[in-house]
Amino acid sequence: MTDRPASEPETSRLSETLVVRRLVCGLWQVADLEKDGGTLDLDSAADALQAYADAGFDTFDMADHYGSAELIAGRLLARYPTGAKRPLAFTKWCPEPGPMTADAVRRGVAERLERLGVDKVDLLQFHWWTFEHPAWLDALHEMAELRREGLIGEIGVTNFDAAHLAVALADGVPIVSNQVSFSLVDRRAAGDLAALCGRTGVKLLAYGTLCGGFLSDKWLGQKEPAEIADWSRQKYKRFIETTGGWVAFQGILAAAGDIARKHNVSISNVATRWVLEHEAVAAAIIGARLGENEHRTDNLQVFGFSLDAEDRDRLNAAFTATRPVPGDCGDEYRRPPYLTASGDLSHHLQAIPSIHKPEPMPGRPDRTRVSSGSVWEELAGYSRAIRVKDTIRVSGTTATHGADRCVAPGDPGAQATYILDKIAAAIRALGGTMEDVVRTRIYLRDVTHWEPVSRAHGRAFAAMRPANTLIEAGNLVGDYLVEIEAEAVID
Ligand SMILES: NC(=O)c1ccc[n+]([C@@H]2O[C@H](COP(=O)([O-])OP(=O)(O)OC[C@H]3O[C@@H](n4cnc5c(N)ncnc54)[C@H](OP(=O)(O)O)[C@@H]3O)[C@@H](O)[C@H]2O)c1
């Protein structure tokens, strides 16, 4: 730490081979600039990226759905001779849930390589819409295979909550980073996710750090905007509304403003510095509206000061007038309150095909059942779940993936998370929801595992609190450490 502005952004290590700038240039804004149907001129836009890279902002973040962003980055990378040090281009792959064959993953990765014009994606970040569809683990394991082949440098995820990141890690996927919303307004990542990062070494890439630009001097003391044209601010306006509204937000801006004056920096610097000072955070991704505005000189000031205890107290006091964003990281894409640019995504989530096909039962018109395809169901003659009139009973469910693979061997909490997703999927396929669950039973191989399993159960059922029994079973088949059964009544 120096007391002078740095000449270029500091760096942080994501893995043995991957060192990133602590300020990453974010390119979602390209999609916004192109939303009326036009596309940016690739060469001029690459010139704009070149200016970032030349100033040391040479790590870029994009995704498969950020308009021409990958193509623009590809133009930039093509300017560097083979073998020369070149900027880093991080992208994301956000497939629709469905069967995840090796071919489907390879096609997704090949498209990224082609659009970027590279032999290896520096960091490929995976997004998945609903964990009730278990193909996300297949996709991540296939990505790990492609990493071994050299097509992917490192694997990241985006918008994963702590529980599902823990499942992936316990299942052996070599994940180095999780890209999540993290700001003075959205402080979820400082909770369970940061604690998991501390235990595992996974790093956070923070976005929304400036709330689309709302966390800046420009908005201090301003009236609440009635109309917002750009997607980024539309999205973070929802965060502001959910966390207590414009007045509470002005309280955060005022606190950041006082601190900014004290250090002779901008409000945006204070907002970014607060995020970067969390141990788990490798970098903040700051969005760039190419060809419109750039804030490089101002943003470099984040490396010239640090927050002291008085600053943190001032911010904490402002936080008390706000509400936390509900749930854990990434929930804004999966459940209400949906906090995305387009708002409510429930229609999209409902359109995702279920993993289960409900089967009618011959001669019993009031009954339907689902099977999850595990070898045990066929062998022992039972269903994953069965609906009789308005009641759904879910069999004792273990963390079996596909026919017979135990997920997250050795990690009871991760197994419980995986099991509860399976239970949710079975109940949904039969017309119910987790809100309909009235009874659960948990069987543990070792009762000393009660806490991580109970916490997973608490995350799934905190609001409904079904009747529950916890039993030490002494032994469970194979590597299974926990088994859970459930009963739901649809009113
Ligand atoms: N994984 C995901 O689901 C996800 C979701 C969202 C974003 N992201 C990533 O994160 C990136 C960041 O985007 P974001 O939408 O979250 O926006 P953001 O970084 O919170 O805000 C970016 C905006 O802040 C303003 N700004 C930047 N530096 C400033 C400074 N020093 N002073 C004043 N204003 C400043 C600029 O607005 P003006 O141009 O108007 O001045 C800029 O467009 C995206 O590009 C994308 O790469 C990922």
XYZ file of C-alpha atoms and ligand atoms in Angstrom, residues 25-29 61-62 66 92 127 158-159 179-180 206-218 232-233 235-236 266 268-269 285-289 292-293 295 298-299 333, ligand 1:
93
model
C -12.730 -4.109 -17.098
C -16.312 -5.428 -17.454
C -17.993 -5.691 -20.845
C -21.676 -6.414 -20.096
C -22.207 -2.778 -21.044
C -14.579 -9.842 -18.276
C -17.307 -10.854 -20.703
C -22.700 -9.821 -23.849
C -18.756 -17.053 -19.189
C -23.538 -19.966 -14.699
C -20.647 -17.084 -11.359
C -23.613 -16.411 -9.098
C -18.100 -13.961 -9.739
C -20.839 -12.392 -7.599
C -16.964 -8.779 -7.426
C -19.385 -7.041 -9.776
C -22.009 -4.374 -9.156
C -19.365 -2.717 -6.988
C -20.493 0.705 -8.201
C -24.179 -0.278 -8.582
C -24.002 0.620 -12.259
C -22.553 4.058 -11.382
C -25.089 4.963 -8.636
C -22.259 4.652 -6.089
C -20.569 7.840 -7.276
C -20.395 11.554 -6.458
C -22.831 12.186 -9.321
C -27.019 -1.911 -15.417
C -28.660 0.931 -13.476
C -30.751 -3.720 -12.246
C -29.070 -1.967 -9.317
C -14.093 9.822 -4.998
C -16.614 5.371 -6.276
C -13.096 4.851 -4.901
C -15.054 -5.804 -12.121
C -15.959 -2.267 -13.143
C -18.225 -1.937 -16.164
C -17.052 0.176 -19.093
C -19.285 1.941 -21.604
C -18.802 6.866 -24.030
C -17.071 7.198 -20.657
C -12.959 6.454 -15.415
C -10.191 8.095 -10.978
C -10.385 4.327 -10.460
C -31.419 -15.007 -10.541
N -21.861 -12.519 -13.533
C -22.912 -11.743 -13.621
O -24.059 -12.178 -13.494
C -22.707 -10.273 -13.847
C -23.776 -9.398 -13.697
C -23.545 -8.050 -13.890
C -22.279 -7.590 -14.232
N -21.254 -8.475 -14.389
C -19.890 -8.021 -14.781
O -19.534 -6.900 -14.005
C -19.257 -5.788 -14.849
C -19.629 -4.544 -14.097
O -20.880 -4.065 -14.488
P -22.047 -3.595 -13.550
O -23.261 -3.593 -14.382
O -22.022 -4.375 -12.307
O -21.696 -2.068 -13.275
P -20.712 -1.336 -12.265
O -19.329 -1.776 -12.484
O -21.277 -1.369 -10.897
O -20.891 0.161 -12.803
C -20.276 0.552 -13.977
C -20.567 2.039 -14.228
O -20.058 2.791 -13.153
C -19.661 4.064 -13.627
N -18.281 4.293 -13.168
C -17.184 3.499 -13.304
N -16.134 4.049 -12.683
C -16.557 5.204 -12.136
C -15.935 6.213 -11.375
N -14.659 6.133 -11.019
N -16.690 7.282 -11.011
C -17.976 7.377 -11.347
N -18.637 6.452 -12.065
C -17.926 5.371 -12.446
C -19.743 4.033 -15.129
O -20.961 4.682 -15.480
P -20.993 5.785 -16.662
O -20.412 5.108 -17.842
O -22.440 6.098 -16.803
O -20.161 6.941 -16.176
C -19.862 2.557 -15.449
O -20.625 2.299 -16.595
C -20.021 -6.064 -16.138
O -19.522 -5.403 -17.249
C -19.809 -7.572 -16.232
O -18.517 -7.838 -16.740
C -21.463 -9.796 -14.190
